[in-house]
JSON list of C-alpha atoms in Angstrom, two decimals:
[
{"chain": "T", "resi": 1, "resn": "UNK", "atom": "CA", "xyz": [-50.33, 100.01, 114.02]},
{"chain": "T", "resi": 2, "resn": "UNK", "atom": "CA", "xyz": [-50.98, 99.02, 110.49]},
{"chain": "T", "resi": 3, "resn": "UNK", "atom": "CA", "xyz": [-52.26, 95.37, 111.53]},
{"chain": "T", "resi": 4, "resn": "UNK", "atom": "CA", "xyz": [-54.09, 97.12, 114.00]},
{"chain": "T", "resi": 5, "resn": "UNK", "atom": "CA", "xyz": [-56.12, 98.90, 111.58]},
{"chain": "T", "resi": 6, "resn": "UNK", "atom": "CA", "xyz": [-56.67, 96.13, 109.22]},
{"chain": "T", "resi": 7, "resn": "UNK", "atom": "CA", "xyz": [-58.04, 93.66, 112.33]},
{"chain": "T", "resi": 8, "resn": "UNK", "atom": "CA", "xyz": [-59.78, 96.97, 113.35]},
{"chain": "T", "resi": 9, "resn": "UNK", "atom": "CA", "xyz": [-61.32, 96.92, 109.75]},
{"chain": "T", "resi": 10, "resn": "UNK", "atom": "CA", "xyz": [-62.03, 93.42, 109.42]},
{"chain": "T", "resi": 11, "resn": "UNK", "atom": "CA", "xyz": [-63.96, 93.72, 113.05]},
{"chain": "T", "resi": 12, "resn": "UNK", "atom": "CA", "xyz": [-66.16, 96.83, 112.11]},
{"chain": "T", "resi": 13, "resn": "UNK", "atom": "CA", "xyz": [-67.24, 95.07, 108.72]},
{"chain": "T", "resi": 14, "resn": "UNK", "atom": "CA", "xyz": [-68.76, 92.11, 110.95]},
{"chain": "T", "resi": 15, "resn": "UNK", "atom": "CA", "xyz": [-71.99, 92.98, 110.34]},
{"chain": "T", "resi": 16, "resn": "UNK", "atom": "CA", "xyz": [-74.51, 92.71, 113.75]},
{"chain": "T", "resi": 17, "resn": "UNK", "atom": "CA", "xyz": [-76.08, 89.81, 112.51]},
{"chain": "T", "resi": 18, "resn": "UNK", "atom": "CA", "xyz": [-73.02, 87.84, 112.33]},
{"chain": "T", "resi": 19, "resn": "UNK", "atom": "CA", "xyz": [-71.52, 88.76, 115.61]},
{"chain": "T", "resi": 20, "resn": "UNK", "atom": "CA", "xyz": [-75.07, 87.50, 116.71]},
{"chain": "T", "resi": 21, "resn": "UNK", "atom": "CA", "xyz": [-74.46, 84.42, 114.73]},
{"chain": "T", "resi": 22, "resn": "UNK", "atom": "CA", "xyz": [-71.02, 83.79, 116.51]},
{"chain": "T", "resi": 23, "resn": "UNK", "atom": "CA", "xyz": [-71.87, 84.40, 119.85]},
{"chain": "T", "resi": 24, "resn": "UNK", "atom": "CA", "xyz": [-75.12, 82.53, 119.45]},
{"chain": "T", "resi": 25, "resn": "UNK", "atom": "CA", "xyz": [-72.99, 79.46, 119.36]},
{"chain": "T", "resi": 26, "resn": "UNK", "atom": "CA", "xyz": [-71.74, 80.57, 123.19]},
{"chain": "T", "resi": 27, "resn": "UNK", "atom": "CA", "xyz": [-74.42, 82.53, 124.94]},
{"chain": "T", "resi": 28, "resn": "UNK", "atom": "CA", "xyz": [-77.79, 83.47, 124.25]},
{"chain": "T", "resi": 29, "resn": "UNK", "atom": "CA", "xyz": [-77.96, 86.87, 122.54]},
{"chain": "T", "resi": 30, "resn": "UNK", "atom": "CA", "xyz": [-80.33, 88.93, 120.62]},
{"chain": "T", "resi": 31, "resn": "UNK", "atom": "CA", "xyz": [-80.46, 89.43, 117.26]},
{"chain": "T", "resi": 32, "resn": "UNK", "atom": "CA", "xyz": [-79.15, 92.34, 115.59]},
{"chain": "T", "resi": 33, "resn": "UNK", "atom": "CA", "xyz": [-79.42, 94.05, 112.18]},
{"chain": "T", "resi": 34, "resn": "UNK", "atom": "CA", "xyz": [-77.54, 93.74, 109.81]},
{"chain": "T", "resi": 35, "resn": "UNK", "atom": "CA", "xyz": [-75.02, 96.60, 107.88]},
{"chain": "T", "resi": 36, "resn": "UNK", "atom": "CA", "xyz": [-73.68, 96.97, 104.42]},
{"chain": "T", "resi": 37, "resn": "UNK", "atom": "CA", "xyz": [-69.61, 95.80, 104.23]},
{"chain": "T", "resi": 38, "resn": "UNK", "atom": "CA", "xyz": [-67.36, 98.92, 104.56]},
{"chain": "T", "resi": 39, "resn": "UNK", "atom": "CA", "xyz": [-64.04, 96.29, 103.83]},
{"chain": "T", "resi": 40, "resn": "UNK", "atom": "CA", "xyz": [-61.84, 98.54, 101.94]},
{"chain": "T", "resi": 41, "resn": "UNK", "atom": "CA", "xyz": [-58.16, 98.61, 102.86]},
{"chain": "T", "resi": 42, "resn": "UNK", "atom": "CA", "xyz": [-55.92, 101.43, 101.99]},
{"chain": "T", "resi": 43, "resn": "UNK", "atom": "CA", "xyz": [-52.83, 100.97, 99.79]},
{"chain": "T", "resi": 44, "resn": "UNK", "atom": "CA", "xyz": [-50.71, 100.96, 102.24]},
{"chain": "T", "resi": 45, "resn": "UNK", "atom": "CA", "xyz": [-52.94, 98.59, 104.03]},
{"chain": "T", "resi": 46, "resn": "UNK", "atom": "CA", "xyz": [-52.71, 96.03, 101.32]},
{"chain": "T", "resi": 47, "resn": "UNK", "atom": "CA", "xyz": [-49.12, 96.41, 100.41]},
{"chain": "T", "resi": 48, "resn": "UNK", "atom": "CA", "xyz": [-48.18, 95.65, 104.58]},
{"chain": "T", "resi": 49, "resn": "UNK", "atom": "CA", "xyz": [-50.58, 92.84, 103.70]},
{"chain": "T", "resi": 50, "resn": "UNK", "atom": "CA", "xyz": [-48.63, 91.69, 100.95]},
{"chain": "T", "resi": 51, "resn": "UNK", "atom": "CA", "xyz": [-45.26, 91.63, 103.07]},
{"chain": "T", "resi": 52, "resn": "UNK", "atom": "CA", "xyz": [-46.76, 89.70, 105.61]},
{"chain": "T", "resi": 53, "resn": "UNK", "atom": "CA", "xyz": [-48.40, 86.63, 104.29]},
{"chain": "T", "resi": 54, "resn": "UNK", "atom": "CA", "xyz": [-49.12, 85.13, 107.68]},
{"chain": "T", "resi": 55, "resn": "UNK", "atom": "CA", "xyz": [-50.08, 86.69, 110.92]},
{"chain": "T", "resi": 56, "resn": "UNK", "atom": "CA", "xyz": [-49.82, 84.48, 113.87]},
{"chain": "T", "resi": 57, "resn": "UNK", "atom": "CA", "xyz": [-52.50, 85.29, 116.57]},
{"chain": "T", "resi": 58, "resn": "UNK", "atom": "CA", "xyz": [-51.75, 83.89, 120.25]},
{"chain": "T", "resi": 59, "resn": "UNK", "atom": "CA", "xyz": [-54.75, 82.23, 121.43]},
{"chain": "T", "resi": 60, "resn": "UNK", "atom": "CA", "xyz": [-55.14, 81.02, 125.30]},
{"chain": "T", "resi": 61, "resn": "UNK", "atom": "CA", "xyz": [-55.85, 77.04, 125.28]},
{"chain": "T", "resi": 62, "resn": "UNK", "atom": "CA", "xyz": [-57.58, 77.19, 128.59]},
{"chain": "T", "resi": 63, "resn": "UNK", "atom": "CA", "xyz": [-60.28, 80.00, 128.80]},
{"chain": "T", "resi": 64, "resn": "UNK", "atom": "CA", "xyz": [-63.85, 78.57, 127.43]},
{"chain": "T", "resi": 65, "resn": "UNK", "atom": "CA", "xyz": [-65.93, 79.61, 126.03]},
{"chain": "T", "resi": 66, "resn": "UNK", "atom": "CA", "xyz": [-63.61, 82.29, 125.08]},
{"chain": "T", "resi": 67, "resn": "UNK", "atom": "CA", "xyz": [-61.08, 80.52, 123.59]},
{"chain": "T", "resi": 68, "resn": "UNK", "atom": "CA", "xyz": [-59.53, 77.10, 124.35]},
{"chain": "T", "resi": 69, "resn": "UNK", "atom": "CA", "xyz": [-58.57, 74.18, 122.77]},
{"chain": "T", "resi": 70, "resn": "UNK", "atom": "CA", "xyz": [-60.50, 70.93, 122.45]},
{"chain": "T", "resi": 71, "resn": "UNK", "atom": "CA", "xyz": [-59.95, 67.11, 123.40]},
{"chain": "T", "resi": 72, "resn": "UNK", "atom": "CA", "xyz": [-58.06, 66.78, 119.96]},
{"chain": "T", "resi": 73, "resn": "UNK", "atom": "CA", "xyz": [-56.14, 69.61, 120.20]},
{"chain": "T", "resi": 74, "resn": "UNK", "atom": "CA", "xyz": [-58.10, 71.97, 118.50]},
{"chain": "T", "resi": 75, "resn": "UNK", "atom": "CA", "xyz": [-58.62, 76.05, 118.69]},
{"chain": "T", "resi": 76, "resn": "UNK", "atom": "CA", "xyz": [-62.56, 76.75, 119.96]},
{"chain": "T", "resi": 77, "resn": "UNK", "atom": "CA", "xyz": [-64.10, 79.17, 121.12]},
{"chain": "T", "resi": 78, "resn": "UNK", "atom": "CA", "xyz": [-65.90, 82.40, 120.82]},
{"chain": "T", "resi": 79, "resn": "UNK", "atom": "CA", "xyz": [-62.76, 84.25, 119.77]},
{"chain": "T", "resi": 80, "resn": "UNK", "atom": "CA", "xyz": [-61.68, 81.23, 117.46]},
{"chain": "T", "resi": 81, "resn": "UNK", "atom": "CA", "xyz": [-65.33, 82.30, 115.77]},
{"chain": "T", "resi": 82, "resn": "UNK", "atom": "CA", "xyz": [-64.11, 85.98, 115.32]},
{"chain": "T", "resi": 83, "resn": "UNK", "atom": "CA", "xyz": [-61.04, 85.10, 113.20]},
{"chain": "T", "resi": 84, "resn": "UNK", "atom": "CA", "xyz": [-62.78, 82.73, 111.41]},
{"chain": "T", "resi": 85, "resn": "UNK", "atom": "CA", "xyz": [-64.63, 85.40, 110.17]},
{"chain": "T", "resi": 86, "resn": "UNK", "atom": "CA", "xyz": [-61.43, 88.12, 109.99]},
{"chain": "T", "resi": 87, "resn": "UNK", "atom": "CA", "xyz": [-59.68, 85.38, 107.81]},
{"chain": "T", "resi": 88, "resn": "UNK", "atom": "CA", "xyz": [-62.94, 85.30, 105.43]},
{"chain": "T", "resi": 89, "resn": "UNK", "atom": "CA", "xyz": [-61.71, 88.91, 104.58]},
{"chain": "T", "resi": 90, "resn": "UNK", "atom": "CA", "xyz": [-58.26, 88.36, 105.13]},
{"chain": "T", "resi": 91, "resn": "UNK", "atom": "CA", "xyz": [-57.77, 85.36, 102.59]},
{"chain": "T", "resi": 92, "resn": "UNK", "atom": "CA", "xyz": [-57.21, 83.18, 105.66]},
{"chain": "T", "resi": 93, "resn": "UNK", "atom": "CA", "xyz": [-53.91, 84.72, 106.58]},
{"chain": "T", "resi": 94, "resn": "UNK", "atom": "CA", "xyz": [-54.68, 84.40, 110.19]},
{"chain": "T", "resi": 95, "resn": "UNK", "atom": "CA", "xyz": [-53.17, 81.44, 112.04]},
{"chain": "T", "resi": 96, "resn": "UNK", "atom": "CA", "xyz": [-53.89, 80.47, 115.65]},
{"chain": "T", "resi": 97, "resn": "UNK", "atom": "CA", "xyz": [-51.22, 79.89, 117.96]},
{"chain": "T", "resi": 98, "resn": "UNK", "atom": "CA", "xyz": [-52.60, 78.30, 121.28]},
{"chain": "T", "resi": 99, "resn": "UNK", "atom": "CA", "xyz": [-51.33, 78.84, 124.67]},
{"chain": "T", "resi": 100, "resn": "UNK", "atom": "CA", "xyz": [-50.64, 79.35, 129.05]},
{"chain": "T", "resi": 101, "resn": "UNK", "atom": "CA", "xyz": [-51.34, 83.10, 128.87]},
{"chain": "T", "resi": 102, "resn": "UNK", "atom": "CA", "xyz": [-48.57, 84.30, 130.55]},
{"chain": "T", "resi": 103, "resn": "UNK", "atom": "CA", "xyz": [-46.72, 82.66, 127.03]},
{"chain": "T", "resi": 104, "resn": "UNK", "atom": "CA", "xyz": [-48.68, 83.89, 124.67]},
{"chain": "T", "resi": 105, "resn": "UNK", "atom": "CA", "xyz": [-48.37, 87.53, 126.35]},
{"chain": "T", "resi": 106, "resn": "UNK", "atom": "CA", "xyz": [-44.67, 87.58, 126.40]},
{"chain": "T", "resi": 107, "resn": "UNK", "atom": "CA", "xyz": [-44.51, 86.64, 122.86]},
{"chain": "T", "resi": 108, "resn": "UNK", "atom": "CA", "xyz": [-46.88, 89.12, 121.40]},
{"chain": "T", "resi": 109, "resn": "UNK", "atom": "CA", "xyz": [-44.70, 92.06, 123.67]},
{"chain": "T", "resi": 110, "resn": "UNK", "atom": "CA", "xyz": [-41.08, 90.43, 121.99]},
{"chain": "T", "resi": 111, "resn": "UNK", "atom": "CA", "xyz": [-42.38, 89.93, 118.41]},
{"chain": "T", "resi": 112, "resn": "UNK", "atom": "CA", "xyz": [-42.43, 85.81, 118.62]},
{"chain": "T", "resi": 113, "resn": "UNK", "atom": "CA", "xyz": [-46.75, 86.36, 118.18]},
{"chain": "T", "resi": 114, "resn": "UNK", "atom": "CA", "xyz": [-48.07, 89.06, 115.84]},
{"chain": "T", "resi": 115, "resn": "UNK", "atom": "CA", "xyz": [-51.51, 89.61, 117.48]},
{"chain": "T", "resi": 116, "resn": "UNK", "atom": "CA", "xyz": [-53.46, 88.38, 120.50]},
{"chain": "T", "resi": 117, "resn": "UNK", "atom": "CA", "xyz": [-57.30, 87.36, 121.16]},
{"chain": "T", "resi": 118, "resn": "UNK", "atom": "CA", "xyz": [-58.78, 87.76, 124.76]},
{"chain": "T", "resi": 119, "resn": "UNK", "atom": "CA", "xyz": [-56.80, 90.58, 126.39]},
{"chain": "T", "resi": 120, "resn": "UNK", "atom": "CA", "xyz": [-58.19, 93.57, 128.46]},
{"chain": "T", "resi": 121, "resn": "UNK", "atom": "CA", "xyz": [-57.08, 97.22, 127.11]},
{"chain": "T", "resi": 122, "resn": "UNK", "atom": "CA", "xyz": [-55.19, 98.41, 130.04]},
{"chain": "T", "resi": 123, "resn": "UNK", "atom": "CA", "xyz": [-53.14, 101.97, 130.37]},
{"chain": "T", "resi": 124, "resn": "UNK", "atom": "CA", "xyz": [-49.87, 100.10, 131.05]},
{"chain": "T", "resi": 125, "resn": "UNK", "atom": "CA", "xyz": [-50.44, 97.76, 128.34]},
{"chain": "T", "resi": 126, "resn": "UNK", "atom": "CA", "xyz": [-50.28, 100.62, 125.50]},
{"chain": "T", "resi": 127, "resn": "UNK", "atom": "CA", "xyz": [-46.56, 100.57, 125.20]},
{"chain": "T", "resi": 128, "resn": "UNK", "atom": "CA", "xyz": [-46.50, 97.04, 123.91]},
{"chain": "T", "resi": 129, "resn": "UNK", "atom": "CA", "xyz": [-50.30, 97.06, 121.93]},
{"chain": "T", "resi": 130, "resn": "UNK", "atom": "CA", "xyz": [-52.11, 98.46, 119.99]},
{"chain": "T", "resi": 131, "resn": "UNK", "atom": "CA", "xyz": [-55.59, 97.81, 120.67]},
{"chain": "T", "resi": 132, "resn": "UNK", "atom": "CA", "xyz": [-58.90, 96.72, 118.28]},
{"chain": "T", "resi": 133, "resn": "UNK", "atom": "CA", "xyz": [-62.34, 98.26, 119.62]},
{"chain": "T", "resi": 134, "resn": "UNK", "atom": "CA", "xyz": [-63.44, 94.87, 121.86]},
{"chain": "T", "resi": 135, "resn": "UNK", "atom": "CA", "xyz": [-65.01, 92.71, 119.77]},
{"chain": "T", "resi": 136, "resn": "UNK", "atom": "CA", "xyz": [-67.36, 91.40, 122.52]},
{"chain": "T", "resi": 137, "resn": "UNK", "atom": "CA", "xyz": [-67.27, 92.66, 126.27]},
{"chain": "T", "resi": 138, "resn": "UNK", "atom": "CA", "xyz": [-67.59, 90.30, 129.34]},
{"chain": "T", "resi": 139, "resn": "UNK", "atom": "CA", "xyz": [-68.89, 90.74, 132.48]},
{"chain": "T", "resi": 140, "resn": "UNK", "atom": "CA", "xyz": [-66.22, 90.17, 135.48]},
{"chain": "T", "resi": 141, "resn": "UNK", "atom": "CA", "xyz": [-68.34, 87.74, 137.85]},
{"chain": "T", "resi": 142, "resn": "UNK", "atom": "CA", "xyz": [-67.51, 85.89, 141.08]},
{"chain": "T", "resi": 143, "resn": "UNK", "atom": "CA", "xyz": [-67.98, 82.46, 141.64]},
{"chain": "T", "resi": 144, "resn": "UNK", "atom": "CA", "xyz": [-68.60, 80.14, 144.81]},
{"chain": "T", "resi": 145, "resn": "UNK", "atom": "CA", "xyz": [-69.19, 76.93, 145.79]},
{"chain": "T", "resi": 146, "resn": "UNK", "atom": "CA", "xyz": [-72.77, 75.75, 145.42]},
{"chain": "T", "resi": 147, "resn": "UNK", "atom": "CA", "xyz": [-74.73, 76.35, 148.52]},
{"chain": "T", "resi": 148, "resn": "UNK", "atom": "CA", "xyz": [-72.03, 78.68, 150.00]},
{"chain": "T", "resi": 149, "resn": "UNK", "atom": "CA", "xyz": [-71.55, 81.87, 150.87]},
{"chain": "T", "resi": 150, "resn": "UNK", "atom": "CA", "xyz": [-73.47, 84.48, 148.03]},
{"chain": "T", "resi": 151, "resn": "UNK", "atom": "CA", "xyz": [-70.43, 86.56, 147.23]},
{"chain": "T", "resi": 152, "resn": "UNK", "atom": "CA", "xyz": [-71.68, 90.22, 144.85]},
{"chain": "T", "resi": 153, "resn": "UNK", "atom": "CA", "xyz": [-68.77, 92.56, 145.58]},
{"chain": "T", "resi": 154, "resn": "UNK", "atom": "CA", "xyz": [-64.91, 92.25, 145.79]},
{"chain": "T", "resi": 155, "resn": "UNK", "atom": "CA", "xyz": [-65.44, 93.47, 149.22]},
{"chain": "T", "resi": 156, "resn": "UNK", "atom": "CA", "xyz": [-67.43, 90.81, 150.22]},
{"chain": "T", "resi": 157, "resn": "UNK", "atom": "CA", "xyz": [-64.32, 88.30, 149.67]},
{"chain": "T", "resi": 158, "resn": "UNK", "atom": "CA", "xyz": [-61.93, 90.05, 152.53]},
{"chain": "T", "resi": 159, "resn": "UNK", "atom": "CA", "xyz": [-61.14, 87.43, 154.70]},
{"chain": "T", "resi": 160, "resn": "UNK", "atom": "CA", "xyz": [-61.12, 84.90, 152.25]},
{"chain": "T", "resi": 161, "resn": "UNK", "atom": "CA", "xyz": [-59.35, 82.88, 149.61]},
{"chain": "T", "resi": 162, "resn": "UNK", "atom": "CA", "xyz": [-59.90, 83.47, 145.91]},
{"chain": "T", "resi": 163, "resn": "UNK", "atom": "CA", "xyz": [-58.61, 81.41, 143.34]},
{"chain": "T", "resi": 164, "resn": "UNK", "atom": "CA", "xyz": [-57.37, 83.16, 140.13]},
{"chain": "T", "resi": 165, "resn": "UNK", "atom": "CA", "xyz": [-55.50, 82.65, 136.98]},
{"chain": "T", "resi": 166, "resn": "UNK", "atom": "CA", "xyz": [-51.94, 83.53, 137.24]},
{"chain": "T", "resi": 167, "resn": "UNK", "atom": "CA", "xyz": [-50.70, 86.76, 135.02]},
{"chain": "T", "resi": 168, "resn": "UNK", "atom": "CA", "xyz": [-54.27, 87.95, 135.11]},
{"chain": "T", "resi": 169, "resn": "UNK", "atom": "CA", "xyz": [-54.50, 91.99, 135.58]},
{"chain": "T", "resi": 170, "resn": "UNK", "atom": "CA", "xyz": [-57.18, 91.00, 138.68]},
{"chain": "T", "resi": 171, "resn": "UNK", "atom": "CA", "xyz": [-54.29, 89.68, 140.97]},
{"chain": "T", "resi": 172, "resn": "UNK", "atom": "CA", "xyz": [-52.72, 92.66, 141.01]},
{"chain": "T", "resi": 173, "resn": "UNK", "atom": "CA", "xyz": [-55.66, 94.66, 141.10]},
{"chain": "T", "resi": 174, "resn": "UNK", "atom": "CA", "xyz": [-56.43, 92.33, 144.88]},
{"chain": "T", "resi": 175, "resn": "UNK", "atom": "CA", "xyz": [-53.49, 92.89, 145.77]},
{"chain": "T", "resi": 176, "resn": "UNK", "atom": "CA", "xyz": [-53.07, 96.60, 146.04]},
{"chain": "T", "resi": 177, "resn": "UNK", "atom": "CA", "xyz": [-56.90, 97.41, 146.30]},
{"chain": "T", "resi": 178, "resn": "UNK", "atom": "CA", "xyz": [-58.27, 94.37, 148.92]},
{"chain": "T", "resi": 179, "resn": "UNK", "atom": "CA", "xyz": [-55.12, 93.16, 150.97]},
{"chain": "T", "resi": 180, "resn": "UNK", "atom": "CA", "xyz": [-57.29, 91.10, 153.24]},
{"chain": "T", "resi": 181, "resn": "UNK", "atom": "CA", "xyz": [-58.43, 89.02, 150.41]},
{"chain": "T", "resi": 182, "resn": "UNK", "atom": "CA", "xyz": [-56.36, 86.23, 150.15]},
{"chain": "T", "resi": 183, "resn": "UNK", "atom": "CA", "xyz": [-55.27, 85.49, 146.57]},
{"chain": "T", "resi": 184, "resn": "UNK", "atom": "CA", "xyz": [-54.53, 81.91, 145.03]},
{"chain": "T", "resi": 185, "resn": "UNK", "atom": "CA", "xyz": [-53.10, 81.45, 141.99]},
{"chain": "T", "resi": 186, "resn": "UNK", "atom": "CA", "xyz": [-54.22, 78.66, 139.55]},
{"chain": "T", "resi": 187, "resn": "UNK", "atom": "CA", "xyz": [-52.19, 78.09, 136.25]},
{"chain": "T", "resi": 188, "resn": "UNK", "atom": "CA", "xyz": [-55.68, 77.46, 133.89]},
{"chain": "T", "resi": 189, "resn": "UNK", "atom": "CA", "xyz": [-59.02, 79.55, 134.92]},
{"chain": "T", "resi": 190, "resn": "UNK", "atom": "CA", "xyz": [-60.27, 75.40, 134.68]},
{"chain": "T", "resi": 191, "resn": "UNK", "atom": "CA", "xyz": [-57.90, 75.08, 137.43]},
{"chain": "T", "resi": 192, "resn": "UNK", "atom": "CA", "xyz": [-59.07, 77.60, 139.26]},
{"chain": "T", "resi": 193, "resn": "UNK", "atom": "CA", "xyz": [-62.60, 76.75, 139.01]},
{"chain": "T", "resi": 194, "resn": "UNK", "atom": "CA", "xyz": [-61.55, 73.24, 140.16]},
{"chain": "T", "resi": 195, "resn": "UNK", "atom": "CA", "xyz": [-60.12, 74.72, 143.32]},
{"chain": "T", "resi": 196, "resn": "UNK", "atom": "CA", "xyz": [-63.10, 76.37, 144.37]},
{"chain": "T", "resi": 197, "resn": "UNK", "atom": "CA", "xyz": [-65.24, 73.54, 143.73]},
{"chain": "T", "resi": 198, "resn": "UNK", "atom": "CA", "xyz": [-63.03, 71.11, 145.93]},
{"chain": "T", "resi": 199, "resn": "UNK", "atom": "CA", "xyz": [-62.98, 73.95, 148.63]},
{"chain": "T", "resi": 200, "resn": "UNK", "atom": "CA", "xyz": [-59.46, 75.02, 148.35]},
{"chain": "T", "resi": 201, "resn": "UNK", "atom": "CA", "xyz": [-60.78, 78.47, 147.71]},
{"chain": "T", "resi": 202, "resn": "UNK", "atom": "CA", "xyz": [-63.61, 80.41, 148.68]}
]
């Protein structure tokens, strides 16, 4: 809980300009204003600091522009962006650990990871996290082939095969809610996009 309120911290002193900044590099977003720093950690804050000198953050390698890791093997992405600028009031005590999500999730919940980037707040998911405000929200879409089938609700895919990323919350989510939908599972979101584009999936 006490990391959780220093990230927490470090997050609500990004001022609006600078999330701007960061995603600007991603998407294209409007400007914001900007807000005076509130970064002031508590005592206790800074002597749990002081006991922990490094904080290892599980990043997934293969979710751009989120996060993701490059030709050469190194940490992008928008999320990479937002502990950049944590670490500028951290003292760069942040280090990125890339990885399959399903990895990176099981070492977070059994103390291996300290803190993860990219993961949904979910009710079940309380017993083993303690969750920042989102630093930036996306927008679930669905995606077909070019020149197929113009897909706008989860409904719309019964009958039909959908590629996903395995361990994401959305396979179960088909599964219970839409059991005509035929689910695939892909081990990279790349992977999955692949599939639909070669016409595995729908």
């Amino acid at each position: 809980p006490i990391l959780r309120d220093i990230l927490q911290k470090a997050l609500n002193d990004i001022a609006e300009t600078e999330k701007m900044n960061i995603l600007a590099n991603w998407v294209q977003a409007e400007q914001g204003t900007s807000a005076a720093s509130s970064f002031v950690l508590t005592s206790e804050e800074q002597k749990w600091l002081s006991q922990h000198p490094l904080i290892r953050v599980g990043m997934m390698d293969s979710w751009p522009p989120m996060d993701y890791v490059d030709a050469r093997g190194e940490p992008m992405g928008i999320g990479v962006n937002f502990i950049d600028a944590i670490n500028i009031r951290l003292n760069d005590i942040l280090e990125i650990v890339p990885g399959p999500w399903s990895q990176i999730y099981g070492d977070v919940k059994s103390g291996q990871l300290d803190a993860l980037t990219g993961i949904t707040p979910l009710p079940e998911r309380e017993q083993y996290f303690n969750f920042t405000k989102p630093y930036v929200t996306i927008a679930h879409a669905i995606f077909g082939g070019l020149g197929g089938t113009y897909f706008s609700t989860l409904a719309d895919l019964e009958g039909k095969t959908v590629a996903l990323e395995k361990g994401f919350f959305i396979v179960d989510v088909i599964h219970s809610r839409y059991p005509e939908i035929e689910v695939k599972e892909y081990s990279s979101t790349e992977n999955a996009l692949a599939g639909v584009s070669k016409g595995d999936a729908d």
